Amino acid sequence: MLTVTELRAAVERRLDEAGRAWLDGALTDAATSGPRPDAPGPARWELDFASAGRHVRTPRTAADDLAPQPAADDLAPHDLPDAARVLILHAARADASTVARLYAHGTGAERRAVLRALPHLGLFAGPDAVPLVEDALRTNDTRLVAAAVGPYAARHLPPHSWRQAVLKCLFTGVPLTAVADWERRAHGDAELGRMLGDYARERTAAGRPVPGDLDRVLAMTRALPGAPRALTREES
């Protein structure tokens, strides 16, 4: 996961001069005003949060379709509005009530940005945003589901809800790489293993393919609880 500094640099690399100027102004406004729980209307930065998609898009050309995938420290053009909104929420030091309100009244893209911002906000330390994650997991929007199973879910989602989230990802085709810290949480989890086994048998009986990622998770659930898990590529 990129730090806020790295994320801002990645966004600015994709923007023209006007886009960078807009982003700088939006972040300055957010840092100056911050959360305003008693204000009669939305703060200026909240309006910037909503309108980010109009200001931080790069023109798409035919060459983009042939371009290689961005590196881990870069962003695809369609990720720019999400990233800008994450930066705005961080600069504003958005608290739990503000985040909940923006999520409740936001578009799909704005909700996705709220979920992606959670690891960068002060409320990451507590479970206040769990209802937002659980709400996203009830949808059929795969980009929203992928945003919901990030580091915040890995840290705070209760065991049963997290297991259901893994199944949801497998069922909807969300890649396992989107599920933060899945190796740790799946390690030796016999109940998750039982659920995955039941799911695989149901798919096979119905003549449907079993998701390729399922075997990877199932193997991790069968590891002995006290045994060390294998290091991921990022950890090694």
Short mmCIF file of C-alpha atoms in Angstrom, two decimals:
data_model
loop_
_atom_site.label_atom_id
_atom_site.label_comp_id
_atom_site.label_asym_id
_atom_site.label_seq_id
_atom_site.Cartn_x
_atom_site.Cartn_y
_atom_site.Cartn_z
CA MET A 1 0.00 0.00 0.00
CA LEU A 2 1.33 3.43 -0.95
CA THR A 3 1.90 6.01 1.75
CA VAL A 4 0.07 9.33 1.44
CA THR A 5 3.26 10.99 0.19
CA GLU A 6 3.77 8.29 -2.43
CA LEU A 7 0.13 8.43 -3.43
CA ARG A 8 0.23 12.17 -3.98
CA ALA A 9 3.39 11.86 -6.07
CA ALA A 10 1.78 9.13 -8.17
CA VAL A 11 -1.31 11.28 -8.77
CA GLU A 12 0.68 14.38 -9.66
CA ARG A 13 2.73 12.43 -12.22
CA ARG A 14 -0.50 11.79 -14.12
CA LEU A 15 -1.87 15.33 -14.03
CA ASP A 16 -1.28 18.38 -16.19
CA GLU A 17 -0.49 21.77 -14.67
CA ALA A 18 -4.16 22.69 -14.19
CA GLY A 19 -4.90 19.38 -12.49
CA ARG A 20 -1.96 19.73 -10.12
CA ALA A 21 -3.02 23.27 -9.25
CA TRP A 22 -6.57 22.09 -8.50
CA LEU A 23 -5.32 19.25 -6.33
CA ASP A 24 -2.98 21.53 -4.40
CA GLY A 25 -5.81 23.97 -3.72
CA ALA A 26 -8.21 21.21 -2.70
CA LEU A 27 -5.70 19.73 -0.25
CA THR A 28 -4.90 23.15 1.19
CA ASP A 29 -8.60 23.85 1.76
CA ALA A 30 -9.07 20.45 3.37
CA ALA A 31 -6.10 20.87 5.68
CA THR A 32 -7.27 24.34 6.70
CA SER A 33 -10.90 23.53 7.44
CA GLY A 34 -10.86 19.89 8.56
CA PRO A 35 -13.99 18.22 10.01
CA ARG A 36 -16.85 20.60 10.88
CA PRO A 37 -19.48 18.52 12.71
CA ASP A 38 -21.57 21.57 13.68
CA ALA A 39 -21.45 23.38 10.33
CA PRO A 40 -24.83 24.05 8.63
CA GLY A 41 -23.61 22.84 5.23
CA PRO A 42 -20.76 20.95 3.58
CA ALA A 43 -17.26 22.33 3.83
CA ARG A 44 -15.51 23.45 0.67
CA TRP A 45 -13.30 20.38 0.74
CA GLU A 46 -16.37 18.14 0.71
CA LEU A 47 -17.44 19.77 -2.55
CA ASP A 48 -13.93 19.15 -3.90
CA PHE A 49 -14.23 15.54 -2.77
CA ALA A 50 -17.41 15.15 -4.80
CA SER A 51 -16.09 16.92 -7.90
CA ALA A 52 -12.64 15.31 -8.02
CA GLY A 53 -13.53 13.20 -11.02
CA ARG A 54 -13.91 16.32 -13.16
CA HIS A 55 -10.47 17.68 -12.30
CA VAL A 56 -8.02 14.78 -12.07
CA ARG A 57 -8.65 12.80 -15.23
CA THR A 58 -6.00 12.42 -17.91
CA PRO A 59 -7.09 12.42 -21.55
CA ARG A 60 -7.39 8.87 -22.87
CA THR A 61 -5.87 8.07 -26.24
CA ALA A 62 -5.65 4.97 -28.39
CA ALA A 63 -2.07 4.51 -27.19
CA ASP A 64 -3.33 3.96 -23.63
CA ASP A 65 -4.91 0.68 -24.70
CA LEU A 66 -1.47 -0.60 -25.76
CA ALA A 67 0.46 0.79 -22.81
CA PRO A 68 1.89 -1.61 -20.20
CA GLN A 69 0.22 -1.87 -16.82
CA PRO A 70 1.38 0.80 -14.36
CA ALA A 71 4.06 -0.09 -11.87
CA ALA A 72 3.20 -0.70 -8.23
CA ASP A 73 4.16 2.88 -7.38
CA ASP A 74 2.04 4.38 -10.19
CA LEU A 75 -1.67 4.67 -10.94
CA ALA A 76 -3.86 3.77 -13.87
CA PRO A 77 -5.88 6.73 -15.20
CA HIS A 78 -9.16 5.32 -13.86
CA ASP A 79 -7.71 5.27 -10.32
CA LEU A 80 -6.90 8.98 -10.23
CA PRO A 81 -10.23 10.30 -8.88
CA ASP A 82 -10.22 7.66 -6.12
CA ALA A 83 -6.67 8.58 -5.16
CA ALA A 84 -7.41 12.31 -5.15
CA ARG A 85 -10.39 11.74 -2.87
CA VAL A 86 -8.26 9.65 -0.52
CA LEU A 87 -5.75 12.51 -0.31
CA ILE A 88 -8.52 15.02 0.41
CA LEU A 89 -9.97 12.89 3.21
CA HIS A 90 -6.53 12.51 4.73
CA ALA A 91 -5.77 16.23 4.51
CA ALA A 92 -9.12 17.04 6.14
CA ARG A 93 -8.44 14.57 8.98
CA ALA A 94 -11.93 13.17 8.36
CA ASP A 95 -13.45 11.67 11.48
CA ALA A 96 -15.87 8.74 11.81
CA SER A 97 -19.07 10.79 11.56
CA THR A 98 -17.84 12.70 8.50
CA VAL A 99 -16.71 9.53 6.76
CA ALA A 100 -20.03 7.83 7.51
CA ARG A 101 -21.98 10.79 6.09
CA LEU A 102 -19.90 10.99 2.93
CA TYR A 103 -20.31 7.27 2.41
CA ALA A 104 -24.06 7.32 3.03
CA HIS A 105 -24.71 10.15 0.56
CA GLY A 106 -21.94 9.38 -1.92
CA THR A 107 -21.90 7.89 -5.38
CA GLY A 108 -20.31 4.49 -5.94
CA ALA A 109 -17.00 6.16 -6.75
CA GLU A 110 -17.15 8.34 -3.62
CA ARG A 111 -17.98 5.33 -1.44
CA ARG A 112 -15.09 3.44 -2.94
CA ALA A 113 -12.74 6.31 -2.11
CA VAL A 114 -13.99 6.43 1.48
CA LEU A 115 -13.18 2.74 1.90
CA ARG A 116 -9.75 3.15 0.33
CA ALA A 117 -9.00 6.08 2.61
CA LEU A 118 -9.66 4.20 5.86
CA PRO A 119 -6.06 2.96 6.36
CA HIS A 120 -4.84 6.56 6.08
CA LEU A 121 -7.22 8.08 8.65
CA GLY A 122 -7.13 8.31 12.42
CA LEU A 123 -10.21 6.10 12.72
CA PHE A 124 -8.14 3.17 11.36
CA ALA A 125 -7.31 2.40 14.98
CA GLY A 126 -10.91 1.54 15.90
CA PRO A 127 -13.93 -0.37 14.56
CA ASP A 128 -16.19 2.64 13.89
CA ALA A 129 -16.10 2.15 10.12
CA VAL A 130 -16.93 -1.57 10.16
CA PRO A 131 -20.60 -0.88 9.22
CA LEU A 132 -19.40 0.86 6.05
CA VAL A 133 -17.28 -2.13 5.08
CA GLU A 134 -20.13 -4.54 5.75
CA ASP A 135 -22.50 -2.40 3.69
CA ALA A 136 -20.11 -2.43 0.73
CA LEU A 137 -19.78 -6.20 0.96
CA ARG A 138 -23.54 -6.56 0.53
CA THR A 139 -23.39 -4.93 -2.90
CA ASN A 140 -22.67 -6.51 -6.27
CA ASP A 141 -20.28 -3.73 -7.29
CA THR A 142 -16.99 -5.60 -7.59
CA ARG A 143 -14.86 -2.43 -7.40
CA LEU A 144 -16.64 -1.49 -4.17
CA VAL A 145 -16.16 -5.00 -2.79
CA ALA A 146 -12.45 -4.88 -3.67
CA ALA A 147 -12.10 -1.55 -1.86
CA ALA A 148 -13.91 -2.96 1.17
CA VAL A 149 -11.48 -5.83 1.75
CA GLY A 150 -8.43 -3.64 2.20
CA PRO A 151 -6.24 -3.17 5.32
CA TYR A 152 -9.10 -1.82 7.44
CA ALA A 153 -11.17 -4.98 6.93
CA ALA A 154 -8.12 -7.14 7.63
CA ARG A 155 -7.69 -5.40 10.96
CA HIS A 156 -11.26 -4.90 12.17
CA LEU A 157 -13.78 -7.09 10.35
CA PRO A 158 -15.15 -9.81 12.71
CA PRO A 159 -14.21 -13.41 11.82
CA HIS A 160 -17.57 -14.47 10.39
CA SER A 161 -17.92 -11.28 8.33
CA TRP A 162 -14.35 -11.63 7.05
CA ARG A 163 -14.95 -15.23 5.99
CA GLN A 164 -18.09 -14.15 4.14
CA ALA A 165 -16.05 -11.39 2.47
CA VAL A 166 -13.54 -13.93 1.17
CA LEU A 167 -16.36 -16.04 -0.24
CA LYS A 168 -17.91 -12.94 -1.80
CA CYS A 169 -14.64 -12.16 -3.56
CA LEU A 170 -14.31 -15.69 -4.88
CA PHE A 171 -17.94 -15.71 -6.03
CA THR A 172 -17.81 -12.34 -7.79
CA GLY A 173 -14.35 -12.70 -9.32
CA VAL A 174 -12.59 -10.12 -7.16
CA PRO A 175 -8.93 -11.23 -7.19
CA LEU A 176 -7.42 -12.56 -4.01
CA THR A 177 -4.72 -9.90 -4.26
CA ALA A 178 -7.38 -7.34 -3.29
CA VAL A 179 -7.91 -9.03 0.10
CA ALA A 180 -5.40 -7.44 2.44
CA ASP A 181 -3.48 -9.73 4.79
CA TRP A 182 -5.54 -12.76 3.76
CA GLU A 183 -2.70 -15.19 4.51
CA ARG A 184 -2.59 -14.20 8.17
CA ARG A 185 -6.34 -14.32 8.71
CA ALA A 186 -6.88 -17.55 6.75
CA HIS A 187 -3.95 -19.36 8.40
CA GLY A 188 -5.31 -22.41 10.26
CA ASP A 189 -8.92 -21.15 10.04
CA ALA A 190 -10.80 -24.48 10.00
CA GLU A 191 -14.21 -22.82 9.77
CA LEU A 192 -13.19 -20.88 6.67
CA GLY A 193 -11.83 -24.13 5.25
CA ARG A 194 -15.19 -25.82 5.84
CA MET A 195 -17.04 -22.96 4.13
CA LEU A 196 -14.69 -23.05 1.15
CA GLY A 197 -15.05 -26.81 0.85
CA ASP A 198 -18.85 -26.56 0.86
CA TYR A 199 -18.70 -23.81 -1.74
CA ALA A 200 -16.39 -25.82 -4.00
CA ARG A 201 -18.64 -28.89 -3.79
CA GLU A 202 -21.71 -26.81 -4.64
CA ARG A 203 -19.97 -25.35 -7.69
CA THR A 204 -18.78 -28.75 -8.86
CA ALA A 205 -22.21 -30.33 -8.40
CA ALA A 206 -23.75 -27.55 -10.47
CA GLY A 207 -21.22 -28.06 -13.25
CA ARG A 208 -19.60 -24.70 -12.62
CA PRO A 209 -15.87 -24.00 -12.40
CA VAL A 210 -14.24 -23.51 -9.02
CA PRO A 211 -12.34 -20.19 -8.76
CA GLY A 212 -8.62 -20.71 -9.07
CA ASP A 213 -7.90 -18.64 -5.95
CA LEU A 214 -9.97 -20.99 -3.80
CA ASP A 215 -7.27 -23.65 -3.59
CA ARG A 216 -4.74 -21.10 -2.38
CA VAL A 217 -6.96 -19.99 0.49
CA LEU A 218 -8.03 -23.55 1.29
CA ALA A 219 -4.40 -24.66 1.57
CA MET A 220 -3.72 -21.83 4.03
CA THR A 221 -6.70 -22.82 6.20
CA ARG A 222 -5.28 -26.35 6.49
CA ALA A 223 -2.00 -25.13 7.94
CA LEU A 224 -1.55 -26.03 11.60
CA PRO A 225 -2.58 -23.05 13.80
CA GLY A 226 0.77 -23.03 15.57
CA ALA A 227 2.88 -23.45 12.46
CA PRO A 228 4.57 -20.44 10.87
CA ARG A 229 2.97 -19.31 7.64
CA ALA A 230 4.92 -18.79 4.47
CA LEU A 231 6.12 -15.26 3.86
CA THR A 232 4.50 -13.34 1.06
CA ARG A 233 6.62 -11.81 -1.70
CA GLU A 234 6.25 -8.39 -0.08
CA GLU A 235 7.44 -9.68 3.31
CA SER A 236 10.42 -11.70 2.09
#
